[in-house]
Amino acid sequence: MLKDICIFAAWVHGDPRKVVYPTDSYGQFCGQKDTLNENKTILFYFNILKCASPAVLINLQCPTTQLCVSKCPDRFATYIDVQASYRYKPDHWNYFKQFCKPGFNNPRKSVAQVLRDEDCPSMIIPSRPFLKRCFPDFSTKNGVLTVANQTTFKDGRGKTRNVTDLREAKQALQESEGSHTFFLYLSVSCLPSGLFIAMVVSLLFLVLLRFTAGVLFWIFIFGVIGIIGYGTWHCYWEYSHLKGIPGSDLTVYDIGFQTDFRVYLQLRQTWLAFMIILCVVEVIIILMLIFLRNRIRIAIALLKEGSRAIGYIMSTLFYPIVTFLLIAICISYWAVTAVFLATSGEPVYKVMANQTLCKYANLSCDPETFNTTNVTKLCPGAQCTFAFYGGESLYHKYIFIFQLANAFVFLWLVNFAIALGQCTLAGAFASYYWAFRKPADIPLWPLFSSFGRAIRYHTGSLAFGALILAIVQLIRVILEYLDHKLKGTQNSFTRFLLCCLKCCFWCLEKFLKFINRNAYIMIAIYGKNFCTSAKEAFFLLMRNVVRVAVLDKVTDFLLFLGKILVAGGVGVLAFFFFTQRIPVFAKEAPTLNYYWVPLLTVIIGSYLVAHGFFSVYAMCVDTLFLCFCEDLERNDGSTAKPYFMSASLHRILGKKELSPKKAVG
């Protein structure tokens, strides 16, 4: 019911055009078809320096005129200089006036009146479009921030400013009104293709892992060691190569903070620190492998048993597609509803005055009747400009509550989709374990049967478990929101309290995920309700806490090494690709000033992909282990109560050898 109310309100009042198209000071969309701005797709700010004002965060509005233009300016120029030379340099005036208000073509009007009425900007600076808005075209030269190779510029009002002022204005502007557009840009342009690539790669690795589990995991282990070893050698090579180069012996403290992080790569101290860190990590991994070598062999054998289970139930390899589609539907529906909610207001216009003492500044106004009021007389140069989308009705006052409700239902649905997948996979793998003669006694279509049982009999239990987890996650979201809003104004006690609450709820979420996961396995085995299954799973694990601590964590460690190898290997390839060090792809590689952002994106994405395809194996191992613990408590290996585990699994997990009659499989 709550979700239906949010969706109805969003779709009735929302207008996604408010996010897709920038809105100028007259409330018109830039680039919308069949309008005067059809060919003017970019929003231009008359004085972007004003966007660094605190009014941006308070009123969600940059206090300067904003116009739709067809292209961003590509040069420095001031209105004073252009007006003074318009007679003998008319081309300069013709170029500059395209950034003035539509229809303005009066260079004889005094400069003071033009700037007061904001008929034209006082200056233009070289810019480039980003998210359909003109932002300064920044670059770095020898570690110094520049715009068009200049570190200073004239603001058109008699002052010389530093380009760092432009950077502060850009950051403030992006925080206030660019975040939702950036989110939409990622969602529409990048997210679907990224999720599709992740799905394909996940399936390929799942198929490969099915046939070569043991070999691949040993390759993963030594591959990580090799990658870290190569990294250590590369750091040493860079450290030696910089020897004798002027300036390379400076310390990080000497050069201070630099916006261009490539400056730090020219220091020997940086590569020495990297080399020491990698050496320490390498030694820790090698020592862990030496002392845990027997446990690692046990974990690999358990994974091989899981591979046998997956081999008999090959359809489990493709179930992540179902979870992927369900979560994609949830994300898409939530995103669309959130966009409609965020754009479900009417245009709000406010008075923008050049005079700081104007009492009408930032008050609401009506553009149709503004010129008939006394505001323009009391505050010369004041304008009624578009501010944001909103309203004063009861509905608009509670939009934030609707957004919270939408987020809560989104978390609930996503957790339910994950719970459905875990219960379905657990039921399929449990049917493999509890088959007395493998594979003869494995039921037909075990995955589809398990999915049907989960939908028909266990929907309430799965929804209840997802609800508990969603409540905790929503509380964490609210705490993060409060921490962000109160940052800079909170005292030490408030910071400490928020930190403790965030830590406690993070631990609670991790604990609930662990309990829910094992509860879903017990639900799949016995079909009991959530609370009973969670209690039985918890006490069963506590009675086998040593096995849980060793086998579960060693298995997690192996899976983690696999994720690190995948992410590290892809990261190395991406590094060589972005730095154009692969001759075959040198022409296809884009020329980037900062390749660290796409590189980190590739590495994080690769890690998430690896996490996705390893989740099937992890669920299989957890299910088999829980079934094994239950098998040990229910049966004793006698003829009356034979073990259901295979003889190989029996040997792996440390019980005495079974006779051929007592061992199953």
XYZ file of C-alpha atoms in Angstrom:
665
model
C 0.000 0.000 0.000
C 2.820 2.385 0.910
C 4.586 1.623 -2.345
C 1.385 2.156 -4.352
C 0.857 5.599 -2.763
C 4.435 6.668 -3.602
C 4.190 5.390 -7.171
C 0.788 7.010 -7.775
C 1.936 10.375 -6.443
C 5.195 10.214 -8.378
C 3.640 9.315 -11.723
C 0.835 11.864 -11.380
C 3.008 14.845 -10.376
C 6.411 13.869 -11.799
C 8.015 15.089 -15.015
C 11.351 13.435 -15.959
C 12.044 16.216 -18.468
C 13.100 18.333 -15.492
C 16.067 16.003 -15.036
C 16.808 15.157 -18.659
C 16.837 18.805 -19.804
C 18.530 21.674 -17.919
C 16.199 24.567 -17.069
C 17.127 28.196 -17.752
C 16.173 31.270 -15.723
C 12.875 31.543 -17.600
C 11.776 28.020 -16.672
C 12.338 26.714 -20.211
C 14.015 23.399 -21.032
C 17.291 23.416 -22.965
C 17.304 21.194 -26.039
C 13.645 20.181 -25.947
C 12.201 19.526 -29.388
C 9.627 21.840 -30.946
C 10.682 24.802 -28.770
C 12.851 27.863 -29.314
C 15.645 26.103 -27.427
C 15.606 22.981 -29.595
C 19.141 23.660 -30.904
C 20.333 25.162 -27.629
C 21.073 22.053 -25.576
C 23.595 23.440 -23.061
C 23.012 25.608 -19.974
C 25.316 28.622 -19.615
C 25.893 30.538 -16.351
C 26.388 34.319 -16.658
C 28.694 34.469 -13.638
C 29.660 31.032 -12.419
C 31.684 32.631 -9.591
C 28.396 33.403 -7.828
C 27.742 29.672 -7.637
C 30.294 29.444 -4.814
C 27.902 31.470 -2.651
C 26.248 29.742 0.358
C 22.932 30.606 -1.295
C 23.516 27.697 -3.658
C 23.212 25.157 -0.844
C 20.431 27.063 0.964
C 18.175 27.884 -1.987
C 19.323 25.140 -4.411
C 19.855 27.956 -6.913
C 22.939 29.588 -8.369
C 22.206 33.351 -8.017
C 23.046 34.283 -11.593
C 21.199 34.359 -14.901
C 21.214 31.026 -16.734
C 20.601 30.737 -20.476
C 20.375 27.947 -23.015
C 23.141 28.119 -25.627
C 24.185 25.989 -28.572
C 27.852 25.794 -27.534
C 30.087 26.810 -24.662
C 32.540 29.733 -24.950
C 36.039 28.815 -26.052
C 37.953 31.960 -25.042
C 38.451 34.545 -22.316
C 36.616 37.816 -22.873
C 34.975 40.572 -20.826
C 31.981 42.669 -21.774
C 33.902 45.875 -21.076
C 36.623 44.980 -23.612
C 34.148 43.721 -26.214
C 31.930 46.803 -25.962
C 34.920 49.138 -26.240
C 36.057 47.492 -29.485
C 32.751 46.590 -31.150
C 33.141 49.297 -33.842
C 36.457 48.047 -35.264
C 36.133 44.408 -34.125
C 32.505 43.524 -34.878
C 33.277 39.808 -35.027
C 34.173 39.907 -31.318
C 30.804 41.471 -30.529
C 28.923 38.997 -32.720
C 30.607 36.118 -30.878
C 30.022 37.568 -27.411
C 26.356 38.496 -27.895
C 25.325 34.864 -28.432
C 25.836 34.493 -24.661
C 23.618 37.520 -23.905
C 19.881 37.437 -23.342
C 17.906 36.582 -26.487
C 17.258 39.663 -28.605
C 19.836 41.894 -26.899
C 21.945 43.750 -29.469
C 22.632 47.178 -28.026
C 26.351 47.709 -27.460
C 25.688 51.423 -26.875
C 23.924 50.723 -23.580
C 26.141 51.681 -20.668
C 28.216 48.918 -19.113
C 26.816 49.617 -15.647
C 23.219 49.212 -16.860
C 24.026 46.055 -18.833
C 25.659 44.414 -15.835
C 22.923 45.648 -13.485
C 20.146 44.238 -15.669
C 22.290 41.203 -16.538
C 21.643 41.625 -20.239
C 25.048 40.086 -20.897
C 27.614 38.257 -18.768
C 30.450 40.351 -17.409
C 32.881 37.751 -18.709
C 33.117 34.463 -20.564
C 35.720 31.791 -19.927
C 36.824 28.748 -21.954
C 34.389 25.982 -21.044
C 33.283 22.565 -22.156
C 29.920 20.866 -21.728
C 29.480 18.323 -18.954
C 26.045 16.923 -18.156
C 24.654 19.557 -20.569
C 26.136 22.440 -18.569
C 29.086 24.721 -19.344
C 31.911 24.208 -16.858
C 35.409 25.749 -16.966
C 37.867 23.751 -19.066
C 40.406 22.915 -16.375
C 43.820 21.398 -17.000
C 47.073 21.085 -15.084
C 50.451 22.359 -16.178
C 53.433 21.301 -14.089
C 51.080 20.499 -11.239
C 49.380 23.927 -11.386
C 45.662 24.303 -12.134
C 45.001 26.333 -15.296
C 42.231 27.284 -17.712
C 43.461 27.719 -21.293
C 47.035 27.759 -19.901
C 46.201 30.730 -17.658
C 46.175 30.792 -13.870
C 44.378 34.167 -13.580
C 41.612 35.959 -15.473
C 39.622 39.191 -15.459
C 36.115 38.978 -13.984
C 34.802 41.918 -16.016
C 34.240 44.021 -12.903
C 37.758 45.370 -12.473
C 39.247 42.447 -10.567
C 41.760 39.757 -11.462
C 40.768 36.375 -10.091
C 42.535 33.042 -9.706
C 41.219 29.975 -11.526
C 40.909 28.187 -8.169
C 37.846 30.381 -7.585
C 36.281 28.752 -10.634
C 37.011 25.306 -9.245
C 35.256 26.118 -5.956
C 32.230 27.439 -7.846
C 32.089 24.349 -10.035
C 32.212 22.022 -7.023
C 29.459 23.908 -5.208
C 27.300 23.914 -8.331
C 27.731 20.186 -8.949
C 26.842 19.397 -5.329
C 23.647 21.454 -5.472
C 22.097 20.620 -8.823
C 24.348 18.259 -10.729
C 24.095 15.155 -8.546
C 20.683 13.952 -9.718
C 21.612 14.588 -13.376
C 24.876 12.712 -12.906
C 22.945 9.828 -11.323
C 20.557 9.720 -14.280
C 23.476 9.893 -16.716
C 25.142 6.897 -15.095
C 21.861 4.979 -14.874
C 20.876 5.497 -18.509
C 24.300 5.444 -20.198
C 26.604 3.266 -18.108
C 24.680 1.068 -15.688
C 22.775 -1.209 -18.138
C 25.852 -1.950 -20.273
C 28.011 -2.464 -17.170
C 25.507 -4.878 -15.618
C 25.193 -6.814 -18.881
C 28.980 -7.217 -19.212
C 29.176 -8.287 -15.561
C 26.479 -10.910 -16.155
C 28.258 -12.393 -19.203
C 31.646 -12.530 -17.464
C 30.061 -14.113 -14.391
C 28.527 -16.919 -16.433
C 31.794 -17.632 -18.258
C 33.756 -17.922 -15.014
C 31.067 -20.073 -13.416
C 31.266 -22.547 -16.294
C 35.064 -22.563 -16.182
C 35.137 -22.967 -12.416
C 32.773 -25.941 -12.594
C 35.340 -28.113 -14.395
C 38.645 -26.918 -12.904
C 37.861 -25.812 -9.341
C 41.013 -27.091 -7.620
C 43.418 -26.055 -10.374
C 41.897 -22.601 -10.713
C 42.028 -21.888 -7.012
C 45.687 -22.841 -6.781
C 46.270 -20.597 -9.804
C 44.383 -17.861 -7.973
C 46.590 -18.252 -4.909
C 49.905 -18.182 -6.781
C 48.546 -15.596 -9.214
C 47.945 -13.135 -6.389
C 51.439 -13.781 -5.091
C 52.806 -13.227 -8.585
C 50.874 -9.997 -9.137
C 52.019 -8.571 -5.796
C 55.558 -9.713 -6.572
C 55.445 -7.959 -9.938
C 54.109 -4.857 -8.235
C 56.995 -4.934 -5.768
C 59.524 -5.282 -8.591
C 57.894 -2.465 -10.570
C 58.027 -0.179 -7.526
C 61.712 -1.012 -7.055
C 62.361 -0.317 -10.762
C 60.621 3.061 -10.548
C 62.513 3.830 -7.319
C 65.864 3.063 -8.961
C 64.948 4.803 -12.218
C 64.253 8.111 -10.429
C 67.652 8.099 -8.732
C 69.611 11.207 -9.683
C 66.650 13.000 -11.297
C 66.339 16.558 -9.909
C 63.469 16.912 -7.463
C 62.872 13.176 -7.050
C 64.443 13.123 -3.571
C 61.882 15.559 -2.191
C 59.450 14.227 0.385
C 55.671 14.314 0.284
C 55.791 16.805 3.143
C 58.020 19.123 1.080
C 55.622 19.430 -1.881
C 52.422 19.428 0.205
C 49.003 18.597 -1.203
C 48.736 18.581 -5.011
C 45.551 18.228 -7.064
C 47.488 16.387 -9.771
C 48.407 13.085 -8.116
C 50.885 12.328 -10.879
C 53.240 14.732 -9.132
C 53.649 12.226 -6.292
C 54.687 9.540 -8.782
C 57.788 11.610 -9.564
C 59.064 11.136 -6.004
C 61.272 8.226 -4.923
C 59.647 8.280 -1.488
C 56.263 7.391 -3.012
C 57.567 4.277 -4.771
C 59.551 3.264 -1.681
C 56.368 3.406 0.403
C 54.481 1.359 -2.223
C 57.279 -1.206 -2.283
C 57.323 -1.591 1.515
C 53.541 -1.984 1.675
C 53.517 -4.632 -1.071
C 56.391 -6.515 0.579
C 54.521 -6.623 3.893
C 51.349 -7.870 2.170
C 53.358 -10.494 0.276
C 54.994 -11.807 3.453
C 51.645 -11.944 5.290
C 49.999 -13.937 2.476
C 52.918 -16.383 2.219
C 52.939 -16.974 5.998
C 49.183 -17.545 5.994
C 49.543 -20.060 3.169
C 52.303 -21.914 5.046
C 50.483 -22.182 8.375
C 47.057 -22.852 6.849
C 48.164 -25.189 4.068
C 46.292 -28.210 5.486
C 43.118 -26.222 6.041
C 43.446 -24.833 2.525
C 43.576 -28.355 1.120
C 40.447 -29.205 3.121
C 38.651 -26.136 1.824
C 39.624 -26.919 -1.771
C 38.346 -30.470 -1.335
C 35.074 -29.080 -0.007
C 34.843 -26.821 -3.047
C 35.403 -29.859 -5.262
C 32.481 -31.537 -3.523
C 30.510 -28.428 -4.312
C 31.652 -28.739 -7.914
C 30.234 -32.256 -8.024
C 26.922 -30.937 -6.739
C 26.912 -28.193 -9.380
C 27.874 -30.785 -11.979
C 24.731 -32.778 -11.206
C 22.587 -29.605 -11.052
C 24.012 -27.557 -13.940
C 20.976 -25.294 -14.014
C 22.265 -23.558 -10.872
C 24.918 -21.920 -13.069
C 22.204 -19.875 -14.740
C 20.138 -18.968 -11.691
C 22.161 -15.775 -11.053
C 20.508 -14.455 -14.214
C 17.144 -14.665 -12.427
C 18.503 -12.784 -9.416
C 20.151 -10.291 -11.739
C 16.880 -9.636 -13.595
C 14.862 -9.316 -10.387
C 17.329 -6.845 -8.860
C 17.583 -4.938 -12.162
C 13.783 -4.592 -12.203
C 13.820 -3.367 -8.594
C 16.581 -0.850 -9.317
C 14.905 0.410 -12.485
C 11.487 0.761 -10.857
C 12.955 2.486 -7.819
C 15.055 4.843 -9.977
C 12.106 5.808 -12.189
C 9.867 6.385 -9.162
C 12.595 8.421 -7.440
C 13.063 10.578 -10.544
C 9.326 11.188 -10.824
C 9.161 12.087 -7.132
C 12.153 14.415 -7.417
C 10.587 16.223 -10.391
C 6.995 16.318 -9.176
C 6.953 20.023 -8.330
C 5.875 23.162 -10.130
C 8.407 25.785 -11.290
C 9.293 28.084 -8.386
C 10.533 31.581 -9.245
C 12.451 33.794 -6.822
C 13.686 37.367 -6.803
C 17.367 37.625 -7.704
C 18.812 41.030 -6.814
C 22.275 42.428 -7.324
C 21.927 44.559 -4.203
C 22.773 42.655 -1.034
C 20.359 44.735 1.103
C 17.286 44.134 -1.055
C 14.568 42.882 1.285
C 12.821 41.026 -1.523
C 15.848 38.872 -2.380
C 15.128 35.106 -2.515
C 11.378 35.692 -2.065
C 8.923 33.907 -4.329
C 7.608 35.863 -7.307
C 5.416 35.544 -10.388
C 7.280 36.274 -13.659
C 4.056 37.362 -15.391
C 3.253 40.106 -12.876
C 6.761 40.878 -11.624
C 7.281 43.963 -13.771
C 4.088 45.530 -12.365
C 5.293 45.348 -8.765
C 7.451 47.808 -6.825
C 10.349 45.364 -6.519
C 12.144 46.663 -9.612
C 11.869 50.212 -8.281
C 13.109 49.436 -4.799
C 15.772 47.024 -6.044
C 17.061 48.196 -9.455
C 18.216 45.309 -11.602
C 16.199 42.722 -9.679
C 14.808 39.857 -11.743
C 12.228 37.108 -11.253
C 14.168 33.987 -12.267
C 13.556 30.270 -12.122
C 14.926 28.688 -8.919
C 13.851 25.044 -8.660
C 10.905 22.686 -8.830
C 8.774 22.461 -5.717
C 5.582 23.686 -4.152
C 3.800 24.598 -0.946
C 1.027 21.980 -1.008
C 0.732 19.164 1.532
C 2.021 16.696 -1.038
C 5.172 18.701 -1.775
C 5.952 19.058 1.931
C 6.082 15.278 2.321
C 8.056 14.411 -0.820
C 11.059 13.534 1.357
C 8.909 11.053 3.311
C 7.784 9.525 0.015
C 11.418 9.202 -1.047
C 12.248 7.422 2.227
C 9.295 5.089 1.745
C 10.392 4.403 -1.818
C 13.929 3.658 -0.614
C 12.640 1.360 2.140
C 10.457 -0.675 -0.217
C 13.385 -0.834 -2.657
C 15.650 -2.284 0.039
C 12.921 -4.728 1.026
C 12.398 -5.953 -2.546
C 16.133 -6.295 -3.226
C 16.664 -8.280 -0.025
C 13.667 -10.458 -0.917
C 15.130 -11.173 -4.374
C 18.449 -12.143 -2.766
C 16.660 -14.285 -0.144
C 14.667 -16.047 -2.858
C 17.882 -16.863 -4.693
C 19.618 -18.148 -1.573
C 16.664 -20.318 -0.551
C 16.283 -21.694 -4.088
C 19.965 -22.602 -4.412
C 20.022 -24.049 -0.888
C 17.024 -26.254 -1.683
C 18.663 -27.533 -4.867
C 21.997 -28.334 -3.197
C 20.253 -29.839 -0.175
C 18.394 -32.214 -2.508
C 21.820 -33.327 -3.775
C 23.189 -33.904 -0.277
C 20.166 -35.777 1.070
C 20.013 -38.097 -1.930
C 20.961 -41.511 -0.524
C 22.357 -42.743 -3.840
C 23.989 -39.996 -5.851
C 22.999 -39.150 -8.508
C 20.217 -41.709 -8.870
C 18.115 -40.334 -5.992
C 18.480 -36.653 -6.936
C 14.955 -35.470 -7.859
C 14.166 -34.381 -11.396
C 14.671 -30.654 -12.034
C 15.840 -29.908 -8.465
C 16.374 -26.178 -9.072
C 12.909 -25.596 -10.520
C 11.338 -27.713 -7.778
C 13.202 -25.713 -5.136
C 12.141 -22.430 -6.750
C 8.522 -23.583 -6.793
C 8.639 -24.593 -3.119
C 10.199 -21.257 -2.170
C 7.507 -19.289 -4.000
C 4.583 -21.459 -2.861
C 5.455 -22.222 0.755
C 8.231 -19.896 1.937
C 7.349 -16.450 0.543
C 6.244 -15.163 3.958
C 9.390 -16.383 5.709
C 11.646 -14.885 3.043
C 9.736 -11.591 3.116
C 9.974 -11.447 6.917
C 13.731 -12.004 6.870
C 14.119 -9.391 4.124
C 11.967 -6.957 6.119
C 14.193 -7.179 9.205
C 17.300 -6.585 7.107
C 15.683 -3.701 5.186
C 14.759 -1.908 8.431
C 18.361 -2.040 9.642
C 19.662 -0.890 6.249
C 17.217 2.035 6.179
C 18.389 3.106 9.642
C 21.970 3.013 8.340
C 20.959 5.167 5.352
C 19.309 7.702 7.676
C 22.399 7.791 9.914
C 24.638 8.422 6.905
C 22.279 11.184 5.763
C 22.335 12.829 9.201
C 26.107 12.544 9.377
C 26.429 14.240 5.982
C 24.000 17.040 6.854
C 25.480 17.721 10.295
C 29.091 17.606 9.160
C 30.925 20.746 10.161
C 28.343 21.819 12.751
C 28.318 18.870 15.131
C 30.230 18.790 18.391
C 32.540 16.025 19.554
C 29.832 14.169 21.452
C 27.525 14.150 18.421
C 30.320 12.843 16.194
C 31.123 10.125 18.717
C 27.456 9.148 19.077
C 26.879 8.973 15.323
C 30.079 6.979 14.859
C 29.012 4.472 17.521
C 25.527 4.136 16.045
C 26.884 3.627 12.536
C 29.340 1.004 13.798
C 26.674 -0.838 15.820
C 24.176 -0.971 12.983
C 26.912 -2.057 10.551
C 27.739 -4.983 12.842
C 24.033 -5.734 13.270
C 23.523 -5.816 9.502
C 26.454 -8.231 9.040
C 25.118 -10.488 11.811
C 21.595 -10.489 10.354
C 22.920 -11.350 6.890
C 24.787 -14.322 8.394
C 21.729 -15.478 10.349
C 19.358 -14.964 7.412
C 21.591 -16.899 5.030
C 21.712 -19.965 7.275
C 18.034 -19.593 8.193
C 17.126 -19.787 4.493
C 19.143 -23.004 4.221
C 17.224 -24.537 7.122
C 13.949 -23.318 5.582
C 14.890 -25.071 2.344
C 15.721 -28.300 4.241
C 12.849 -28.536 6.730
C 10.289 -25.984 5.512
C 9.808 -24.401 8.953
C 9.091 -20.714 9.560
C 11.807 -18.067 9.645
C 12.169 -17.656 13.414
C 12.367 -21.402 14.091
C 14.801 -21.957 11.233
C 17.011 -19.053 12.342
C 17.128 -20.393 15.912
C 17.948 -23.963 14.827
C 20.591 -22.796 12.346
C 22.244 -20.560 14.949
C 22.473 -23.272 17.621
C 23.596 -25.861 15.068
C 26.456 -23.602 14.034
C 27.325 -22.856 17.654
C 27.613 -26.594 18.338
C 30.093 -26.799 15.457
C 31.738 -23.457 16.019
C 35.297 -24.728 15.411
C 34.439 -26.214 12.032
C 32.512 -23.054 11.167
C 35.416 -20.810 12.113
C 38.034 -22.818 10.220
C 36.312 -24.150 7.119
C 34.047 -21.184 6.521
C 36.789 -18.588 6.901
C 39.373 -20.536 4.930
C 36.835 -20.940 2.146
C 36.069 -17.235 2.305
C 39.790 -16.531 2.165
C 40.199 -18.634 -0.969
C 37.219 -16.978 -2.622
C 38.606 -13.585 -1.644
C 41.955 -14.439 -3.229
C 40.090 -15.345 -6.396
C 38.339 -11.974 -6.416
C 41.653 -10.181 -5.841
C 43.287 -12.044 -8.731
C 40.446 -11.226 -11.113
C 40.340 -7.567 -10.054
C 44.156 -7.257 -10.039
C 44.602 -8.951 -13.418
C 41.952 -6.830 -15.088
C 43.349 -3.757 -13.343
C 46.848 -4.380 -14.742
C 45.427 -4.822 -18.263
C 43.352 -1.663 -17.861
C 46.412 0.252 -16.655
C 48.414 -0.738 -19.743
C 45.409 0.030 -21.957
C 44.709 3.513 -20.563
C 48.407 4.434 -20.597
C 48.614 3.254 -24.264
C 51.344 0.720 -23.522
C 49.673 -2.064 -25.526
C 50.750 -1.468 -29.164
C 47.805 -3.359 -30.660
C 45.236 -1.141 -28.883
C 47.255 2.086 -28.743
C 45.048 3.820 -31.337
C 41.786 2.680 -29.756
C 42.779 3.788 -26.254
C 41.372 7.192 -25.259
C 43.736 10.008 -24.322
C 42.998 10.754 -20.661
C 44.428 13.415 -18.381
C 43.362 11.415 -15.309
C 43.236 7.680 -15.944
C 42.993 6.781 -12.248
C 39.227 7.278 -12.115
C 38.387 4.865 -14.979
C 41.091 2.501 -13.729
C 39.597 2.353 -10.230
C 36.150 1.946 -11.768
C 37.362 -1.059 -13.775
C 39.031 -2.633 -10.733
C 35.990 -2.162 -8.475
C 33.672 -3.430 -11.211
C 35.860 -6.486 -11.761
C 35.807 -7.254 -8.043
C 32.010 -7.033 -7.978
C 31.800 -9.318 -11.013
C 34.056 -11.866 -9.298
C 31.933 -11.604 -6.144
C 28.827 -12.338 -8.197
C 30.011 -15.544 -9.873
C 31.619 -16.881 -6.687
C 28.339 -16.479 -4.797
C 26.921 -19.708 -6.314
C 29.892 -21.703 -5.065
C 29.731 -20.003 -1.669
C 26.052 -20.890 -1.287
C 26.782 -24.462 -2.335
C 29.589 -24.850 0.207
C 27.528 -23.293 3.013
C 24.576 -25.558 2.250
C 26.683 -28.720 2.091
C 28.458 -27.807 5.318
C 25.215 -27.142 7.197
C 23.755 -30.385 5.840
C 26.886 -32.194 6.944
C 26.585 -30.834 10.501
C 22.923 -31.856 10.577
C 23.815 -35.262 9.152
C 26.342 -35.855 11.941
C 23.766 -35.066 14.626
C 20.884 -37.028 13.111
C 22.820 -40.132 12.051
C 25.592 -42.301 13.418
C 26.720 -44.265 10.369
C 24.926 -47.453 11.379
C 22.745 -49.509 9.089
C 19.650 -48.034 10.732
C 20.954 -44.477 10.550
C 23.462 -44.264 7.701
C 25.250 -41.071 6.799
C 24.047 -39.299 3.665
C 27.412 -37.668 2.965
C 29.717 -39.049 0.316
C 32.748 -41.055 1.393
C 35.118 -38.368 0.101
C 33.358 -35.627 2.070
C 33.407 -37.889 5.127
C 37.163 -38.231 4.870
C 37.645 -34.509 4.208
C 35.835 -33.305 7.313
C 37.680 -35.485 9.772
C 35.395 -38.399 10.728
C 36.687 -41.948 10.904
C 36.765 -43.864 7.642
C 33.448 -45.401 6.665
C 33.033 -48.889 5.395
C 31.776 -49.193 1.799
C 28.359 -50.287 3.120
C 27.996 -47.261 5.378
C 29.411 -44.655 3.048
C 26.993 -43.236 0.539
C 28.224 -42.435 -2.959
